[in-house]
Amino acid sequence: MISLRAEELLDTTIHSLIIPGDKVAHVNVKNNLEHALLVLTKTGYTAIPVLDSAFKLCGLIGTNMIMDSILGLERIEFEKLEEIKVEEVMNSEIPRLKLTDSASKALDLSIDHPFICVENEEGTFEGIFTRRVILKQLKSHMNKLNK
Ligand code: 2BA
């Protein structure tokens, strides 16, 4: 990934700063929670995007949402993991970015969201913008200022 000056970084579009879709762990909206929990556990991420079969962005699912949905009054009802679909539990009220949005807008959203999903004009998933990427760019800029 290229290293940019701060003004350039904030003015630039997020296009060169995203993790591309083929490198992002995700689940299908029709998968059951058992599969989603498996993907989350194996990848180590706390939340990942939910897509439909046309690769359109539907929402996010996280371990906390899954655990909350199988929490009974006296015990965790693990047997429900197989019955419940991701679409019943996911959060579909999520911020979205377009490839043409500025890094400045993405930085604002990163304050409250560890990652933001990026889609193209047709709503097809393109990748994610993470806190890690923007922090790395800012750190590189600060290092240059101190030299
Ligand atoms: P979390 O899973 O809560 O991860 C928080 C931070 O911990 C990550 O920040 C990263 O620095 C580190 N981390 C966690 N799991 C990791 C792993 N398997 N490999 C390497 N580093 C790991 P960010 O990189 O800024 O990511 C922010 C959030 O974006 C993550 O939150 C996760 O929900 C999502 N994410 C990042 N990369 C992803 C990917 N390739 N696929 C799916 N989701 C991803």
XYZ file of N, CA and C and ligand atoms in Angstrom:
485
model
N 0.833 -1.203 0.000
C 0.000 0.000 0.000
C 0.873 1.261 0.000
N 0.455 2.280 -0.755
C 1.254 3.501 -0.845
C 1.156 4.319 0.442
N 2.207 5.118 0.711
C 2.210 5.992 1.882
C 1.923 7.417 1.417
N 0.983 8.119 2.098
C 0.558 9.438 1.630
C 0.777 10.501 2.687
N 0.927 11.789 2.280
C 0.957 12.907 3.232
C -0.450 13.094 3.791
N -0.560 13.753 4.991
C -1.853 13.836 5.679
C -2.964 14.469 4.829
N -2.660 15.645 4.202
C -3.702 16.311 3.403
C -4.107 15.430 2.224
N -3.088 14.837 1.596
C -3.373 13.949 0.462
C -4.213 12.774 0.925
N -3.825 12.258 2.078
C -4.532 11.089 2.623
C -6.009 11.405 2.844
N -6.308 12.574 3.462
C -7.691 12.897 3.796
C -8.513 13.277 2.564
N -7.837 13.825 1.535
C -8.540 14.216 0.317
C -8.746 13.056 -0.641
N -7.904 12.053 -0.513
C -7.936 10.967 -1.486
C -9.209 10.128 -1.331
N -9.574 9.404 -2.373
C -10.706 8.495 -2.224
C -10.204 7.244 -1.503
N -11.142 6.487 -0.943
C -10.733 5.331 -0.146
C -10.313 4.142 -1.009
N -10.441 4.302 -2.315
C -10.200 3.209 -3.252
C -8.926 2.415 -2.955
N -7.805 3.147 -2.715
C -6.511 2.465 -2.516
C -6.290 2.053 -1.060
N -7.257 2.367 -0.188
C -7.063 2.100 1.244
C -7.903 0.937 1.768
N -8.677 0.312 0.897
C -9.570 -0.739 1.408
C -8.935 -2.125 1.315
N -9.427 -3.021 2.188
C -9.071 -4.436 2.074
C -10.068 -5.016 1.068
N -9.568 -5.542 -0.083
C -10.505 -5.983 -1.132
C -11.387 -7.155 -0.693
N -12.572 -7.198 -1.284
C -13.594 -8.195 -0.926
C -13.095 -9.631 -0.877
N -12.187 -9.997 -1.795
C -11.750 -11.399 -1.812
C -10.844 -11.745 -0.635
N -10.424 -10.718 0.143
C -9.573 -10.979 1.320
C -10.369 -10.796 2.615
N -11.667 -10.531 2.478
C -12.500 -10.279 3.663
C -13.341 -11.520 3.990
N -13.242 -11.980 5.234
C -14.082 -13.095 5.684
C -15.525 -12.608 5.738
N -16.455 -13.405 5.228
C -17.863 -12.991 5.253
C -18.757 -14.228 5.337
N -20.041 -14.004 5.608
C -21.011 -15.104 5.555
C -22.164 -14.705 4.656
N -22.894 -15.735 4.204
C -24.077 -15.503 3.380
C -25.280 -15.298 4.293
N -26.173 -14.438 3.832
C -27.371 -14.089 4.595
C -28.229 -15.326 4.949
N -28.133 -16.363 4.112
C -28.947 -17.575 4.318
C -28.225 -18.644 5.161
N -26.967 -18.403 5.502
C -26.247 -19.369 6.355
C -26.905 -19.439 7.726
N -26.694 -20.561 8.420
C -27.208 -20.597 9.801
C -26.144 -20.057 10.764
N -26.554 -19.862 12.010
C -25.645 -19.241 12.986
C -24.474 -20.146 13.340
N -24.670 -21.443 13.196
C -23.573 -22.372 13.488
C -22.404 -22.091 12.525
N -22.742 -21.909 11.251
C -21.708 -21.623 10.254
C -21.045 -20.269 10.543
N -21.881 -19.274 10.859
C -21.331 -17.934 11.125
C -20.377 -17.966 12.322
N -20.761 -18.699 13.365
C -19.908 -18.780 14.556
C -18.593 -19.484 14.231
N -18.692 -20.461 13.359
C -17.491 -21.197 12.916
C -16.527 -20.250 12.187
N -17.063 -19.449 11.269
C -16.226 -18.514 10.502
C -15.609 -17.467 11.437
N -16.431 -16.920 12.337
C -15.926 -15.902 13.269
C -14.830 -16.480 14.163
N -15.046 -17.688 14.654
C -14.067 -18.308 15.554
C -12.767 -18.630 14.812
N -12.899 -19.212 13.633
C -11.710 -19.609 12.859
C -10.881 -18.406 12.416
N -11.555 -17.294 12.016
C -10.813 -16.122 11.530
C -10.306 -15.262 12.689
N -10.986 -15.331 13.820
C -10.574 -14.532 14.978
C -11.197 -13.148 15.012
N -12.041 -12.802 14.025
C -12.676 -11.478 14.010
C -13.933 -11.477 14.884
N -14.242 -10.310 15.470
C -15.419 -10.221 16.330
C -16.692 -9.955 15.508
N -16.532 -9.379 14.318
C -17.682 -9.120 13.448
C -17.220 -9.163 11.995
N -18.095 -9.616 11.106
C -17.758 -9.706 9.674
C -18.993 -9.318 8.832
N -18.782 -8.958 7.564
C -19.913 -8.574 6.710
C -20.814 -9.769 6.345
N -22.075 -9.452 6.083
C -23.055 -10.441 5.589
C -23.430 -10.040 4.165
N -23.306 -10.991 3.234
C -23.591 -10.724 1.820
C -24.670 -11.671 1.318
N -25.340 -11.290 0.211
C -26.263 -12.245 -0.410
C -25.526 -12.982 -1.527
N -26.226 -13.858 -2.238
C -25.521 -14.671 -3.237
C -25.057 -13.856 -4.451
N -25.597 -12.633 -4.599
C -25.128 -11.754 -5.681
C -23.993 -10.838 -5.199
N -23.449 -11.119 -4.001
C -22.366 -10.342 -3.412
C -22.805 -8.924 -3.029
N -24.112 -8.757 -2.778
C -24.618 -7.456 -2.310
C -24.520 -7.423 -0.777
N -24.189 -6.247 -0.242
C -24.011 -6.064 1.192
C -25.366 -6.032 1.917
N -25.542 -6.908 2.920
C -26.810 -6.969 3.664
C -26.675 -6.473 5.100
N -25.506 -6.594 5.695
C -25.337 -6.165 7.080
C -24.070 -6.731 7.682
N -24.074 -6.814 9.013
C -22.918 -7.332 9.766
C -23.389 -8.352 10.778
N -22.543 -9.323 11.068
C -22.858 -10.228 12.172
C -21.627 -10.360 13.066
N -21.876 -10.386 14.368
C -20.781 -10.508 15.333
C -21.094 -11.584 16.357
N -20.050 -12.036 17.041
C -20.211 -13.079 18.054
C -21.230 -12.672 19.116
N -21.206 -11.401 19.506
C -22.148 -10.952 20.542
C -23.601 -11.117 20.107
N -23.894 -10.833 18.837
C -25.280 -10.963 18.334
C -25.708 -12.425 18.356
N -24.776 -13.305 17.989
C -25.091 -14.741 17.949
C -25.355 -15.250 19.364
N -24.463 -14.924 20.288
C -24.616 -15.406 21.665
C -25.899 -14.863 22.285
N -26.196 -13.610 21.995
C -27.409 -12.996 22.549
C -28.664 -13.713 22.050
N -28.641 -14.165 20.791
C -29.834 -14.790 20.206
C -30.075 -16.208 20.734
N -29.077 -16.819 21.355
C -29.279 -18.193 21.873
C -29.237 -18.235 23.408
N -29.309 -17.047 23.977
C -29.284 -16.948 25.435
C -30.677 -17.247 25.996
N -30.825 -18.387 26.672
C -32.099 -18.717 27.302
C -32.164 -18.141 28.698
N -33.226 -18.466 29.428
C -33.366 -17.917 30.784
C -32.350 -18.535 31.740
N -32.089 -19.829 31.543
C -31.186 -20.510 32.486
C -29.917 -21.061 31.863
N -29.892 -21.106 30.521
C -28.688 -21.654 29.887
C -28.559 -21.133 28.448
N -27.394 -21.364 27.879
C -27.181 -20.990 26.468
C -27.698 -22.148 25.619
N -28.660 -21.851 24.722
C -29.330 -22.906 23.950
C -28.594 -23.161 22.630
N -27.464 -23.859 22.735
C -26.595 -24.084 21.578
C -27.299 -24.795 20.423
N -28.305 -25.618 20.743
C -29.012 -26.374 19.700
C -29.722 -25.432 18.710
N -29.969 -24.179 19.122
C -30.653 -23.218 18.238
C -29.750 -22.708 17.110
N -28.427 -22.876 17.288
C -27.473 -22.345 16.297
C -27.764 -22.851 14.887
N -28.225 -24.101 14.816
C -28.472 -24.723 13.517
C -29.765 -24.199 12.879
N -30.735 -23.835 13.748
C -32.071 -23.429 13.241
C -32.125 -21.977 12.770
N -31.396 -21.098 13.460
C -31.533 -19.655 13.174
C -30.632 -19.233 12.007
N -31.217 -18.421 11.120
C -30.462 -17.927 9.953
C -29.787 -16.590 10.288
N -28.672 -16.329 9.639
C -27.918 -15.091 9.838
C -28.818 -13.859 9.658
N -29.713 -13.899 8.656
C -30.566 -12.731 8.368
C -31.506 -12.366 9.522
N -31.777 -13.341 10.411
C -32.672 -13.067 11.543
C -31.959 -12.312 12.664
N -30.650 -12.336 12.654
C -29.884 -11.828 13.791
C -28.973 -10.649 13.423
N -28.591 -10.575 12.139
C -27.597 -9.569 11.719
C -28.080 -8.134 11.952
N -27.130 -7.217 11.968
C -27.448 -5.794 12.033
C -27.405 -5.235 10.616
N -28.578 -4.812 10.121
C -28.600 -4.293 8.756
C -28.529 -2.757 8.719
N -28.580 -2.141 9.904
C -28.478 -0.670 9.982
C -27.010 -0.280 10.126
N -26.267 -0.385 9.061
C -24.830 -0.124 9.156
C -24.417 1.033 8.251
N -23.330 1.734 8.639
C -22.836 2.770 7.733
C -22.193 2.112 6.519
N -22.287 2.776 5.379
C -21.711 2.232 4.141
C -20.874 3.307 3.477
N -19.839 2.886 2.820
C -19.007 3.819 2.062
C -19.022 3.422 0.599
N -18.864 4.434 -0.268
C -18.688 4.176 -1.702
C -17.199 4.305 -2.025
N -16.744 3.649 -3.077
C -15.330 3.698 -3.453
C -14.848 5.127 -3.684
N -15.780 6.004 -4.075
C -15.419 7.386 -4.387
C -15.465 8.304 -3.160
N -15.860 7.774 -2.001
C -15.886 8.602 -0.786
C -14.459 8.941 -0.353
N -14.334 10.072 0.379
C -12.995 10.509 0.816
C -12.557 9.762 2.072
N -11.228 9.714 2.251
C -10.674 9.099 3.454
C -11.103 9.890 4.690
N -11.344 11.182 4.498
C -11.774 12.012 5.616
C -13.131 11.532 6.153
N -14.053 11.225 5.253
C -15.364 10.697 5.658
C -15.196 9.331 6.350
N -14.315 8.511 5.783
C -14.083 7.185 6.352
C -13.467 7.292 7.749
N -12.563 8.263 7.911
C -11.922 8.476 9.217
C -12.979 8.858 10.259
N -13.904 9.738 9.892
C -14.995 10.133 10.804
C -15.783 8.912 11.255
N -16.139 8.054 10.293
C -16.937 6.860 10.627
C -16.135 5.868 11.472
N -14.807 5.861 11.274
C -13.940 4.920 12.013
C -13.897 5.214 13.511
N -14.302 6.418 13.896
C -14.303 6.745 15.332
C -15.278 5.824 16.069
N -16.419 5.568 15.463
C -17.437 4.740 16.127
C -17.523 3.318 15.605
N -16.855 3.022 14.500
C -16.968 1.683 13.905
C -15.578 1.122 13.606
N -15.267 -0.085 14.106
C -13.949 -0.669 13.847
C -13.676 -0.879 12.349
N -14.732 -1.124 11.571
C -14.571 -1.209 10.118
C -15.852 -0.770 9.436
N -15.716 -0.309 8.194
C -16.893 0.147 7.437
C -16.876 -0.579 6.095
N -18.039 -1.100 5.729
C -18.145 -1.831 4.468
C -18.219 -0.856 3.300
N -17.589 -1.254 2.206
C -17.533 -0.406 1.007
C -18.255 -1.124 -0.126
N -19.122 -0.378 -0.826
C -19.855 -0.974 -1.953
C -19.706 -0.090 -3.186
N -19.997 -0.663 -4.358
C -19.935 0.155 -5.576
C -21.314 0.755 -5.856
N -21.456 1.434 -6.977
C -22.708 2.141 -7.293
C -23.902 1.193 -7.368
N -23.646 -0.059 -7.704
C -24.741 -1.050 -7.813
C -25.039 -1.726 -6.475
N -24.295 -1.353 -5.436
C -24.515 -1.967 -4.120
C -23.760 -3.281 -3.945
N -22.874 -3.587 -4.882
C -22.055 -4.809 -4.754
C -20.905 -4.545 -3.788
N -20.660 -5.526 -2.924
C -19.621 -5.404 -1.907
C -18.236 -5.311 -2.552
N -17.440 -4.311 -2.132
C -16.087 -4.130 -2.694
C -14.992 -4.442 -1.685
N -15.316 -4.318 -0.384
C -14.290 -4.575 0.626
C -14.604 -3.827 1.904
N -13.577 -3.701 2.781
C -13.793 -2.969 4.027
C -12.683 -1.944 4.246
N -13.057 -0.901 4.964
C -12.108 0.132 5.392
C -11.930 -0.067 6.891
N -10.700 -0.341 7.346
C -10.490 -0.644 8.770
C -9.729 0.470 9.488
N -9.892 0.473 10.827
C -9.150 1.428 11.654
C -7.649 1.221 11.477
N -7.254 -0.056 11.350
C -5.825 -0.387 11.260
C -5.165 0.315 10.067
N -5.841 0.287 8.924
C -5.261 0.879 7.711
C -5.091 2.389 7.872
N -6.114 3.072 8.387
C -6.016 4.534 8.502
C -5.003 4.908 9.588
N -4.937 4.114 10.682
C -3.962 4.413 11.740
C -2.532 4.223 11.224
N -2.336 3.206 10.382
C -1.003 2.973 9.813
C -0.582 4.153 8.945
N -1.521 4.668 8.148
C -1.221 5.813 7.276
C -0.897 7.050 8.107
N -1.672 7.278 9.184
C -1.434 8.457 10.028
C -0.099 8.335 10.760
N 0.215 7.126 11.202
C 1.490 6.906 11.896
C 2.661 7.186 10.955
N 2.541 6.712 9.734
C 3.608 6.920 8.767
C 3.806 8.418 8.519
N 2.705 9.164 8.465
C 2.787 10.615 8.281
C 3.462 11.281 9.477
N 3.091 10.871 10.705
C 3.670 11.485 11.909
C 5.160 11.183 12.010
N 5.561 9.990 11.612
C 6.979 9.632 11.616
C 7.770 10.564 10.705
N 7.171 10.884 9.548
C 7.860 11.772 8.591
C 7.998 13.176 9.171
N 6.957 13.650 9.899
C 6.995 14.988 10.501
C 8.101 15.093 11.542
N 8.361 13.979 12.244
C 9.359 13.984 13.311
C 10.798 13.853 12.801
N 10.956 13.678 11.488
C 12.327 13.498 10.975
C 12.946 14.828 10.606
P -11.879 -7.073 15.449
O -12.106 -8.482 15.003
O -12.477 -6.700 16.776
O -10.326 -6.843 15.494
C -9.760 -5.700 16.155
C -8.333 -5.549 15.718
O -7.591 -6.709 16.159
C -8.159 -5.521 14.206
O -8.296 -4.187 13.786
C -6.752 -6.059 14.016
O -5.810 -5.049 14.289
C -6.661 -7.104 15.129
N -7.085 -8.428 14.626
C -8.157 -9.117 15.042
N -8.236 -10.310 14.420
C -7.192 -10.384 13.562
C -6.724 -11.367 12.618
N -7.366 -12.556 12.429
N -5.620 -11.079 11.906
C -4.971 -9.912 12.074
N -5.368 -8.937 12.960
C -6.450 -9.175 13.690
P -8.591 -3.827 12.255
O -7.617 -4.531 11.355
O -8.653 -2.343 12.184
O -10.027 -4.440 11.953
C -11.196 -3.851 12.469
C -12.344 -4.811 12.336
O -12.561 -5.094 10.962
C -12.085 -6.160 13.005
O -12.434 -6.048 14.376
C -13.004 -7.061 12.195
O -14.351 -6.982 12.692
C -12.997 -6.425 10.800
N -12.015 -7.068 9.890
C -10.722 -6.703 9.687
N -10.132 -7.452 8.732
C -11.086 -8.323 8.294
C -11.097 -9.376 7.305
N -10.020 -9.682 6.543
N -12.249 -10.086 7.155
C -13.365 -9.793 7.888
N -13.420 -8.789 8.827
C -12.289 -8.072 9.034
